[in-house]
Amino acid sequence: MTSHRPTRPPGRFVALVVAALIASACGSSNPPASPSPSAASTASNGSSTSGVYHRDRNLAPEVRAAALLARMTIDEKIGQMTQLESDSVDPAGVSQFLLGSVLSGGDGTPPRNDPDAWYQMVHAYQEAALGTRLGIPILYGIDAVHGNSKVVGATIFPHNVGLGALDDPALVERIGRATAVEMNAVGVRWDFGPVVAVPQDVRWGRTYEGYSEDPTRVERLSSAFITGLQGADLAAPGSAVATAKHFVGDGGTAWGSSTTPGYSLDQGVTEVDDATLRAIHLAPYTAAIDAGVRVVMASFSSTTAGKVHGDHHLLTDVLKGELSFSGFVVSDWGGVDQVDPDYDTAVATSIMAGIDMVMVPYDAARFQAAVRQGLASGGISQERIDDAVLRILRVKFEMGLFEQPMPPAGRDGDVGSAADRELARAAVAGSAVLLKTRPGVLPIRSTDTVLLSGSAADDIGRQSGGWTMTWQGGTGPITPGTTIAGALGARLGPHLMFDSGAGFGPDTRGETGIVVVGEMPYAEGRGDSATLTLPPDDLALVAAMRPRVTRLVVIVLSGRPVMLDGILDEADAVIAAWLPGTEGAGIADVLLGDSPFRGTTPYTWPATPGDAPRTGRAACDGAIFPLGFGLDTSGRLLGPAACATATP
Ligand code: BGC
Ligand code: BGC
């Protein structure tokens, strides 16, 4: 795999020019003198675009950013650092607050959720930004965390837990590119992904957003995703900017340490020493920066030193210093507010710690007043503001936003394209992990009578989990796709009998029975689970199907390893299918033998919920399946053997 750095480190000439421009920006509202004979002319009026060298596409992004910075008023600079959610701002607000960015949060969609409405919405914000004095384009951001997953009709790829099971960097790179293309089609070029968390406790409600508990899997897969998303040139058509999140230690929090009411692990405290923090949680950031990632999002969580959003050592000394990260740091959703009970103090502390752009996300006036107050009191320095804005502008120039503020219109056909759905189907097949089988159970013969049941068997929402259309996800046909029942029906025709509640006639029997069980969708701390249990009705169905069939196959749809009591012992084959997304045909492919089983579990399968925390524990200590466990279709091991405590 190749890795790309969109920005070359500035050469000596560039560095001198930038230094001169920044020096002239500080304490002066006048445009600077022309920095060199090659930077032809100096505009005397910020509203003019001709002859202004920040408009000169032949100059390096670094130089252009510095040139623009030198022309900006303090209000314009604070505006660039401000990001609001689309439900809290209309295009007029973009002009009023001189916003640098707008996002669609977990529940932020245009009133009509289709590709054209998305494009028009982003376009309206962009037009407002272009109409301001300097015409600086906004960056529009979205959580495209498994495909462009808020847009009805988009291809929904498996959540990262499934891609971790597949562990195929080349395929993940293609998924990154497909995601970027589907984003561009709706006018969005900034993704709040990939999650590079290294979850150490599967009770966490964000486990499925992470690729693995193993830092090396996380490194190679997240780097591949970044390479696919950003491409070799950020300004090339079809590319999007990636965000490595959440910096740092989000996956390492201790149960019960959350600072948010109702949450247990999410937004908690990562109570590990510096060496462990670096070895497990920091490692993927080094890889992401090598892969050229241009944005890092701060974590809601804390270390023993306090909230990461206010941690100068981690954000500035480590990330921007030691790791040489030259992109910008965005806060998480209202994450700054958690740094101190006094908002002005919280804002000043976070910005001085190294946050460059603040996901406010509701009240721009309050945030901007706090920054002005910080500047007046000396709590925030002018140098820090200039550095933050320079970082943001540099990324915008690298992206070619000044030349092309919107991707080409009329690309609706890229959303949910047949090619992307094929790619997702292959990823689904590859991500399925066979946990148990007996000889002759798989593949299912297409001549068998197959009885299918389970509340999750015919449900796109259950297949997709959280962060799909809405923040928490939903159930039912929330977006077009192929359910497992739909895919099996297409393949088996009249050989398939389906009833979600197993309400078959008293004498109905089959050679093979399939029950699809699964977690209900959740996101973030709402998914923190002390029990890791499946819905009891699902387990009752497994028991009800057993006497009707010769061979019983159970498919588990979940964002993490869950307790398998009543499943592992009853079933002849058990498949962890994770949260596969819209392309359920990939599950039919492995069941019917068109694709081999090749996935291995990216998380240790704990024996009890209390065994979920894994840092420092041996592979089979308190586990039924170790990290990397999986079987091929014939039942041969693909990795280490099951732990001694595993049932037959
Ligand atoms: C999440 C982030 C997400 C942001 C915007 C936050 O609650 O922690 O991962 O990018 O919301 O939706
Ligand atoms: C937003 C999400 C955000 C979450 C944070 C939700 O209301 O839609 O984007 O991540 O709040 O708590």
XYZ file of C-alpha atoms and ligand atoms in Angstrom:
672
model
C 0.000 0.000 0.000
C 1.251 3.433 -0.839
C 0.913 6.293 1.572
C 0.491 9.867 0.513
C 1.238 13.124 2.160
C -0.869 15.783 0.490
C 1.414 18.552 1.711
C 5.120 18.514 1.218
C 7.003 20.075 4.075
C 7.563 23.689 3.070
C 10.939 24.490 1.558
C 13.128 27.301 2.850
C 11.697 29.950 0.542
C 8.142 29.002 1.434
C 8.974 28.987 5.117
C 10.431 32.499 4.875
C 7.414 33.811 3.012
C 5.054 32.264 5.489
C 6.981 33.691 8.404
C 6.879 37.141 6.832
C 3.175 36.907 6.153
C 2.350 35.744 9.655
C 4.507 38.454 11.176
C 2.676 41.065 9.164
C -0.661 39.538 10.112
C -0.021 39.965 13.803
C -1.015 43.350 15.031
C -1.727 44.769 11.591
C -4.944 44.981 9.672
C -3.221 46.146 6.518
C -2.522 43.758 3.694
C 1.156 42.843 3.595
C 3.599 43.931 0.955
C 4.261 41.510 -1.848
C 6.481 38.842 -0.302
C 8.537 38.118 -3.404
C 8.815 39.042 -7.033
C 7.154 35.790 -8.016
C 4.048 36.469 -5.967
C 3.082 39.047 -8.502
C 0.737 41.611 -7.081
C -0.705 42.624 -3.789
C -4.359 43.468 -3.624
C -5.269 46.482 -1.600
C -8.847 45.421 -1.137
C -9.915 42.120 0.314
C -13.054 41.871 -1.762
C -11.142 41.821 -5.012
C -10.171 38.403 -6.282
C -8.010 39.328 -9.233
C -4.300 39.526 -8.615
C -4.677 38.415 -4.993
C -1.989 35.849 -4.507
C -3.961 33.620 -2.166
C -6.027 33.031 -5.297
C -2.928 31.993 -7.238
C -3.242 28.237 -7.648
C 0.414 27.942 -8.605
C 1.507 28.841 -5.095
C 1.828 26.247 -2.355
C -1.176 25.850 -0.011
C 1.093 26.960 2.809
C 1.844 30.281 1.106
C -1.729 30.869 0.050
C -3.003 30.187 3.554
C -0.543 32.628 5.059
C -1.386 35.249 2.444
C -5.058 34.952 3.202
C -4.512 34.958 6.939
C -2.674 38.234 6.609
C -5.768 39.855 5.122
C -8.230 38.634 7.731
C -9.902 40.564 10.516
C -10.171 38.993 13.934
C -13.876 38.287 13.360
C -13.040 36.454 10.153
C -10.442 34.390 11.967
C -12.788 33.450 14.802
C -15.378 32.579 12.180
C -13.035 30.052 10.558
C -12.666 28.336 13.918
C -16.437 28.014 14.350
C -18.429 24.961 13.272
C -22.211 24.765 13.712
C -24.684 21.959 13.134
C -27.002 22.415 10.159
C -30.142 22.416 12.343
C -28.737 25.402 14.247
C -27.824 27.617 11.317
C -29.220 28.695 7.965
C -27.206 30.170 5.106
C -27.732 33.698 6.474
C -26.065 32.531 9.690
C -23.027 31.399 7.722
C -22.583 34.983 6.497
C -23.427 36.543 9.858
C -20.961 34.437 11.872
C -18.432 34.058 9.029
C -18.440 30.321 9.673
C -15.545 28.122 8.647
C -17.599 24.957 8.739
C -21.052 23.407 9.011
C -21.791 19.785 9.889
C -24.674 17.398 9.773
C -24.796 15.778 13.204
C -26.131 12.331 13.873
C -29.702 13.517 13.387
C -29.109 16.392 10.959
C -30.522 15.763 7.498
C -32.244 17.979 4.940
C -36.053 17.856 5.262
C -36.218 15.613 2.206
C -33.500 12.997 2.619
C -32.366 12.317 -0.937
C -29.088 13.011 -2.750
C -30.354 16.066 -4.596
C -31.730 17.715 -1.440
C -28.408 17.090 0.309
C -26.496 18.684 -2.543
C -28.795 21.711 -2.628
C -28.503 22.173 1.137
C -24.698 22.146 1.111
C -24.670 24.368 -1.959
C -26.813 27.001 -0.209
C -24.402 27.142 2.735
C -21.451 27.314 0.372
C -22.970 30.174 -1.628
C -23.442 32.136 1.590
C -19.791 31.610 2.517
C -18.617 32.648 -0.945
C -20.640 35.837 -0.630
C -18.705 37.059 2.427
C -15.981 39.707 2.136
C -13.142 37.266 1.511
C -15.283 34.508 0.034
C -13.614 31.734 2.018
C -15.426 28.459 1.275
C -16.815 26.392 4.130
C -15.860 22.800 4.805
C -18.992 20.691 5.196
C -18.542 17.666 7.485
C -20.457 14.444 8.044
C -20.172 11.118 9.869
C -19.769 8.846 6.836
C -18.652 6.046 9.138
C -19.847 3.039 7.123
C -20.505 4.474 3.727
C -22.153 7.878 3.411
C -24.463 6.567 6.063
C -26.892 9.435 6.635
C -28.090 9.596 3.047
C -31.121 7.537 2.060
C -30.094 5.375 -0.874
C -26.375 5.298 -0.089
C -24.442 2.043 0.041
C -24.133 1.041 3.693
C -20.892 -0.881 4.170
C -20.261 -3.100 7.207
C -19.419 -1.166 10.356
C -15.701 -1.194 11.137
C -15.991 -4.219 13.447
C -16.837 -6.256 10.328
C -13.996 -4.753 8.322
C -11.715 -5.620 11.237
C -12.873 -9.233 11.000
C -12.117 -9.220 7.274
C -8.741 -7.516 7.774
C -8.164 -6.788 4.078
C -6.472 -3.392 3.631
C -6.855 -3.366 -0.162
C -10.607 -3.843 0.113
C -10.876 -1.232 2.870
C -8.996 1.235 0.665
C -11.591 0.665 -2.074
C -14.369 1.198 0.469
C -12.719 4.492 1.460
C -12.719 5.638 -2.146
C -16.312 4.526 -2.738
C -17.402 6.384 0.395
C -15.658 9.554 -0.803
C -17.331 9.320 -4.200
C -20.773 8.866 -2.600
C -20.035 11.874 -0.356
C -18.964 14.051 -3.290
C -22.225 13.231 -5.026
C -24.130 14.999 -2.230
C -21.688 17.929 -2.085
C -19.807 16.864 1.072
C -16.021 16.546 1.183
C -15.136 16.048 4.845
C -15.649 12.763 6.670
C -15.539 12.418 10.472
C -13.875 9.061 10.056
C -12.145 6.709 10.375
C -12.552 5.867 14.052
C -9.073 4.712 15.039
C -10.072 3.797 18.588
C -8.593 0.563 19.897
C -11.505 -0.636 22.058
C -10.340 -2.622 25.051
C -13.747 -3.400 26.546
C -16.540 -4.618 24.265
C -19.189 -3.388 26.686
C -18.487 0.039 25.114
C -21.320 1.285 22.878
C -18.796 2.343 20.224
C -17.002 -1.002 19.909
C -18.428 -1.516 16.412
C -17.017 1.796 15.225
C -13.519 0.488 15.950
C -11.758 -2.068 13.757
C -10.210 -4.158 16.513
C -8.787 -4.384 20.018
C -5.444 -5.052 18.286
C -3.590 -1.810 17.498
C -1.852 -3.318 14.472
C -5.146 -4.249 12.776
C -6.427 -0.757 13.528
C -3.288 0.794 12.068
C -3.328 -1.048 8.760
C -7.079 -0.763 8.197
C -7.515 2.857 9.200
C -4.506 3.864 7.101
C -5.985 2.046 4.126
C -9.305 3.819 4.617
C -7.581 7.216 4.821
C -5.610 6.480 1.643
C -8.797 5.497 -0.170
C -10.805 8.458 1.056
C -8.188 11.155 0.484
C -6.507 9.698 -2.608
C -3.113 10.832 -3.838
C -4.309 14.417 -4.312
C -6.913 15.999 -2.064
C -7.931 18.344 -4.858
C -8.599 15.545 -7.335
C -12.231 14.734 -8.172
C -13.871 12.226 -5.867
C -11.601 12.707 -2.866
C -12.636 13.636 0.660
C -10.760 14.660 3.780
C -10.439 12.060 6.541
C -10.559 12.567 10.319
C -8.790 10.225 12.704
C -10.876 10.111 15.882
C -11.111 10.323 18.837
C -7.718 11.506 20.071
C -6.654 9.754 22.264
C -7.610 6.808 24.447
C -11.363 6.781 23.695
C -11.285 2.969 23.613
C -9.502 2.598 26.912
C -11.935 4.012 29.445
C -12.754 2.266 32.723
C -16.272 0.976 33.464
C -18.199 3.469 35.579
C -15.772 6.321 34.904
C -17.980 8.212 32.431
C -18.499 11.862 33.224
C -21.812 11.836 31.332
C -24.966 10.845 33.255
C -26.391 7.521 32.067
C -23.171 6.452 30.311
C -20.703 3.934 31.793
C -17.648 3.632 29.523
C -18.266 6.257 26.850
C -16.785 9.672 27.708
C -15.010 8.070 30.635
C -11.453 8.089 31.936
C -8.605 6.070 30.432
C -6.660 5.197 33.534
C -3.488 3.750 32.018
C 0.156 4.752 32.253
C 1.854 6.702 29.503
C 3.578 3.650 27.989
C 0.251 1.787 27.631
C -1.512 4.862 26.256
C 1.173 5.135 23.593
C 1.472 1.433 22.744
C -2.247 0.795 22.378
C -4.094 4.040 21.778
C -1.588 6.453 20.224
C -0.095 3.999 17.722
C -2.853 4.364 15.085
C -2.365 8.154 15.004
C 1.244 7.751 13.936
C 0.047 5.473 11.126
C -2.805 7.837 10.198
C -0.451 10.821 9.998
C 1.897 8.769 7.824
C -1.059 8.028 5.577
C -1.623 11.795 5.290
C -4.705 12.318 7.459
C -5.539 16.046 7.539
C -7.895 16.255 10.537
C -7.859 14.765 14.022
C -10.904 14.928 16.315
C -10.378 15.260 20.060
C -11.958 12.709 22.376
C -14.707 13.367 24.899
C -12.787 11.036 27.206
C -10.175 11.917 29.804
C -6.826 10.578 30.874
C -5.660 10.768 34.470
C -4.537 14.304 33.553
C -8.129 15.379 32.805
C -10.278 15.972 29.704
C -8.330 15.511 26.475
C -10.009 18.628 25.031
C -8.061 20.713 27.543
C -4.792 18.772 27.423
C -1.966 20.856 25.970
C 0.552 18.082 26.408
C -1.415 15.582 24.319
C -2.877 17.920 21.674
C 0.098 20.187 21.155
C 3.298 18.611 22.511
C 2.525 15.067 21.400
C 0.186 15.354 18.392
C 1.446 18.509 16.724
C 4.994 18.379 18.110
C 6.250 14.847 18.463
C 3.987 13.380 15.739
C 4.399 16.443 13.455
C 0.694 16.596 12.633
C 0.258 19.571 10.295
C -3.514 19.378 9.721
C -6.087 20.756 12.144
C -7.729 19.477 15.314
C -11.514 19.673 15.549
C -13.290 19.348 18.871
C -16.024 16.801 19.384
C -19.706 17.794 19.712
C -19.778 20.382 22.510
C -16.628 18.687 23.826
C -15.084 22.031 24.765
C -17.976 22.724 27.150
C -16.893 19.791 29.329
C -13.460 21.237 30.055
C -14.608 23.710 32.692
C -17.952 24.728 34.237
C -17.222 28.306 33.193
C -17.675 28.509 29.414
C -15.145 31.293 28.804
C -12.528 29.318 30.711
C -13.459 26.123 28.865
C -13.046 27.805 25.474
C -9.762 29.485 26.363
C -8.290 26.327 27.873
C -9.266 24.176 24.890
C -8.002 26.570 22.251
C -4.741 27.125 24.076
C -4.444 23.342 24.498
C -4.517 22.983 20.710
C -8.125 22.707 19.482
C -8.224 24.555 16.133
C -11.873 24.277 15.097
C -14.707 24.004 17.598
C -17.791 21.850 16.931
C -19.848 24.315 18.949
C -22.442 23.032 17.732
C -25.514 25.177 18.571
C -24.694 28.730 19.624
C -22.135 30.612 17.524
C -22.680 33.964 19.239
C -21.851 32.533 22.652
C -18.742 30.732 21.384
C -17.429 33.705 19.447
C -17.985 36.034 22.406
C -15.966 33.638 24.563
C -13.058 33.743 22.107
C -13.149 37.549 21.999
C -13.245 37.618 25.775
C -10.230 35.285 25.895
C -8.288 37.536 23.545
C -9.161 40.613 25.585
C -8.168 39.048 28.891
C -5.017 37.441 27.529
C -6.367 33.944 28.158
C -6.095 33.250 24.416
C -3.111 34.450 22.418
C -3.186 35.982 18.946
C -0.453 33.540 17.890
C -2.642 30.561 18.808
C -5.564 31.961 16.808
C -3.312 32.538 13.796
C -1.900 29.034 14.016
C -5.389 27.507 14.239
C -6.693 29.482 11.261
C -3.574 28.798 9.201
C -4.037 25.067 9.767
C -7.690 25.199 8.722
C -7.019 27.317 5.628
C -4.102 25.157 4.553
C -6.395 22.121 4.388
C -8.986 24.106 2.430
C -6.313 25.124 -0.101
C -4.978 21.567 -0.337
C -8.519 20.426 -1.143
C -8.808 22.908 -3.993
C -11.904 24.397 -2.367
C -11.073 27.911 -3.561
C -10.970 26.710 -7.157
C -13.926 24.363 -6.820
C -16.043 25.054 -3.742
C -18.608 22.393 -4.707
C -18.051 19.023 -6.354
C -19.790 18.652 -9.723
C -23.597 18.509 -9.513
C -25.704 15.841 -11.159
C -23.860 12.820 -9.773
C -26.872 11.341 -7.925
C -26.216 8.072 -9.741
C -23.016 7.601 -7.725
C -25.085 7.216 -4.554
C -25.768 3.534 -3.914
C -24.324 2.582 -7.301
C -24.346 -1.044 -8.390
C -20.548 -1.147 -8.267
C -20.455 0.116 -4.670
C -23.126 -2.366 -3.610
C -21.085 -5.197 -5.158
C -18.053 -4.012 -3.204
C -20.099 -3.937 0.000
C -21.470 -7.413 -0.692
C -17.931 -8.771 -0.995
C -17.010 -7.049 2.275
C -20.051 -8.557 4.009
C -19.141 -12.072 2.856
C -15.549 -11.596 3.943
C -16.449 -10.186 7.345
C -18.627 -13.106 8.516
C -16.880 -15.141 11.207
C -17.786 -18.799 11.569
C -17.549 -19.521 15.300
C -18.781 -23.093 15.266
C -19.773 -25.706 12.701
C -20.202 -29.464 12.352
C -19.391 -31.559 9.283
C -22.027 -31.294 6.601
C -23.841 -28.259 7.995
C -22.324 -25.713 5.626
C -22.658 -24.783 2.889
C -26.429 -25.074 2.831
C -27.640 -27.079 -0.179
C -30.004 -25.119 -2.394
C -32.246 -28.194 -2.587
C -32.780 -28.251 1.212
C -36.029 -27.068 2.694
C -34.852 -24.109 4.755
C -36.872 -22.616 7.623
C -35.850 -19.056 8.419
C -36.875 -16.987 11.431
C -35.699 -14.176 13.683
C -36.800 -10.610 14.258
C -33.581 -9.375 12.603
C -33.861 -11.633 9.537
C -35.690 -9.132 7.351
C -34.603 -5.771 8.727
C -32.201 -3.292 7.097
C -32.101 -1.163 10.255
C -31.069 -4.076 12.473
C -28.427 -5.107 9.914
C -27.004 -1.599 9.907
C -26.921 -0.540 13.574
C -26.283 2.975 14.873
C -25.052 5.881 12.742
C -27.363 4.849 9.905
C -29.724 7.570 8.685
C -29.993 8.732 12.316
C -27.627 8.930 15.260
C -29.022 5.915 17.104
C -30.062 4.040 13.949
C -33.500 2.498 13.548
C -35.403 -0.633 12.625
C -37.136 -1.641 9.417
C -36.654 -0.353 5.859
C -34.812 2.862 6.786
C -33.016 2.864 3.408
C -33.057 0.609 0.330
C -31.038 -2.580 0.588
C -31.143 -6.347 0.641
C -32.061 -8.095 3.881
C -30.829 -11.582 4.731
C -34.366 -12.907 4.173
C -34.572 -11.089 0.838
C -31.226 -12.482 -0.293
C -32.046 -16.056 0.732
C -35.492 -15.828 -0.855
C -33.924 -14.774 -4.153
C -31.574 -17.745 -4.053
C -33.756 -20.503 -2.609
C -37.161 -19.575 -4.038
C -39.863 -21.989 -2.850
C -37.324 -23.971 -0.800
C -37.301 -21.131 1.725
C -40.031 -20.759 4.342
C -39.788 -17.548 6.311
C -41.592 -16.432 9.414
C -39.866 -13.918 11.660
C -41.507 -15.394 14.768
C -41.125 -19.048 13.685
C -44.918 -19.320 13.472
C -44.774 -22.358 11.195
C -47.500 -25.043 11.146
C -47.222 -27.761 13.823
C -45.837 -30.318 11.379
C -43.520 -28.056 9.414
C -39.989 -29.465 9.315
C -36.865 -28.583 7.370
C -33.398 -29.939 6.682
C -31.855 -26.638 7.670
C -33.095 -23.972 10.045
C -31.664 -20.460 10.254
C -32.356 -18.042 13.097
C -31.099 -14.470 12.821
C -30.673 -12.940 16.277
C -29.320 -9.520 17.026
C -28.802 -6.468 19.165
C -31.129 -3.510 18.744
C -29.347 -0.471 17.194
C -27.492 1.955 19.464
C -24.787 4.605 19.348
C -22.225 5.994 21.770
C -22.869 5.709 25.513
C -26.437 4.589 24.969
C -24.955 1.310 23.846
C -22.775 0.803 26.922
C -23.921 -2.600 28.191
C -23.266 -4.301 31.521
C -24.755 -7.592 30.317
C -23.940 -8.038 26.608
C -27.158 -10.001 26.205
C -29.340 -10.574 23.147
C -33.090 -9.925 23.314
C -34.743 -12.862 25.195
C -37.305 -13.343 22.402
C -34.452 -14.106 20.003
C -33.142 -16.842 22.292
C -36.638 -18.318 22.604
C -36.749 -18.616 18.792
C -33.519 -20.603 18.750
C -35.073 -23.098 21.177
C -38.323 -23.182 19.186
C -36.564 -23.921 15.874
C -34.320 -26.677 17.214
C -36.841 -29.561 17.099
C -38.088 -28.610 13.612
C -34.802 -28.928 11.741
C -31.934 -31.359 11.220
C -29.234 -28.693 11.083
C -29.599 -25.388 12.922
C -27.616 -22.297 11.900
C -27.685 -19.157 14.065
C -26.579 -15.826 12.648
C -25.698 -13.151 15.206
C -26.034 -9.495 14.156
C -24.207 -7.418 16.743
C -21.742 -4.627 17.138
C -19.489 -6.731 19.365
C -19.115 -10.153 20.932
C -22.280 -10.925 22.938
C -23.147 -13.700 25.377
C -23.999 -16.872 23.443
C -25.716 -18.911 26.162
C -28.483 -20.955 24.579
C -26.896 -20.527 21.141
C -23.447 -22.134 21.091
C -24.747 -25.358 22.629
C -28.045 -25.535 20.653
C -26.845 -24.629 17.183
C -24.831 -26.750 14.757
C -23.268 -23.637 13.245
C -22.917 -20.110 14.620
C -21.956 -17.102 12.507
C -20.971 -13.669 13.801
C -22.102 -11.391 10.975
C -21.528 -8.095 12.896
C -23.425 -5.116 11.417
C -23.206 -5.832 7.688
C -25.259 -2.898 6.330
C -27.429 -2.893 3.234
C -25.905 -5.790 1.311
C -27.342 -8.878 2.993
C -26.609 -10.914 -0.134
C -23.051 -11.286 1.182
C -24.454 -13.420 4.014
C -26.295 -15.644 1.547
C -23.012 -15.982 -0.373
C -21.182 -17.575 2.571
C -24.192 -19.660 3.675
C -24.578 -21.179 0.208
C -20.863 -21.635 -0.392
C -20.376 -19.051 -3.147
C -17.835 -17.311 -0.919
C -15.615 -18.997 1.672
C -15.702 -18.046 5.343
C -12.513 -16.093 5.933
C -13.227 -13.614 8.735
C -11.658 -13.884 12.196
C -12.884 -12.156 15.324
C -11.277 -8.717 15.783
C -12.145 -8.774 19.496
C -11.616 -11.383 22.177
C -14.922 -13.131 22.924
C -15.223 -12.770 26.707
C -16.617 -15.640 28.777
C -18.630 -13.244 30.959
C -19.315 -9.496 30.724
C -16.908 -9.031 33.617
C -14.165 -10.473 31.400
C -14.683 -7.779 28.763
C -11.786 -5.469 29.747
C -8.780 -6.910 27.894
C -5.776 -4.666 28.511
C -3.007 -6.772 29.983
C -4.886 -10.093 29.894
C -3.691 -13.273 28.166
C -5.522 -14.348 24.995
C -7.661 -17.053 26.600
C -7.877 -15.644 30.102
C -11.620 -15.340 30.749
C -12.406 -15.877 27.062
C -14.195 -18.430 24.919
C -12.618 -17.350 21.624
C -9.304 -15.501 21.406
C -8.636 -12.545 19.133
C -8.163 -13.891 15.583
C -10.377 -16.950 16.006
C -12.445 -18.174 13.060
C -13.210 -21.300 11.041
C -13.406 -21.877 7.320
C -16.498 -23.448 5.756
C -15.213 -26.962 6.410
C -14.477 -26.161 10.054
C -10.684 -25.761 9.835
C -9.073 -23.128 12.051
C -8.114 -19.840 10.371
C -6.217 -18.664 13.441
C -5.661 -19.716 17.043
C -7.811 -22.458 18.583
C -10.890 -21.800 20.712
C -10.237 -21.385 24.413
C -10.705 -24.357 26.707
C -13.830 -22.811 28.196
C -15.667 -22.780 24.841
C -18.671 -25.107 24.670
C -18.643 -27.921 22.018
C -19.305 11.875 18.200
C -18.391 12.060 17.021
C -19.151 12.639 15.861
C -19.846 13.912 16.270
C -20.664 14.544 15.159
C -20.091 13.128 18.493
O -21.037 12.865 19.473
O -18.540 11.512 19.334
O -17.810 10.820 16.681
O -18.287 12.855 14.786
O -20.712 13.650 17.354
O -21.800 13.824 14.880
C -26.172 14.446 17.559
C -24.954 13.652 17.280
C -24.061 13.781 18.418
C -24.746 13.468 19.733
C -23.820 13.740 20.867
C -26.789 14.019 18.857
O -27.922 14.770 19.122
O -27.055 14.276 16.515
O -24.301 14.105 16.132
O -23.024 12.889 18.206
O -25.890 14.212 19.889
O -24.369 13.476 22.114
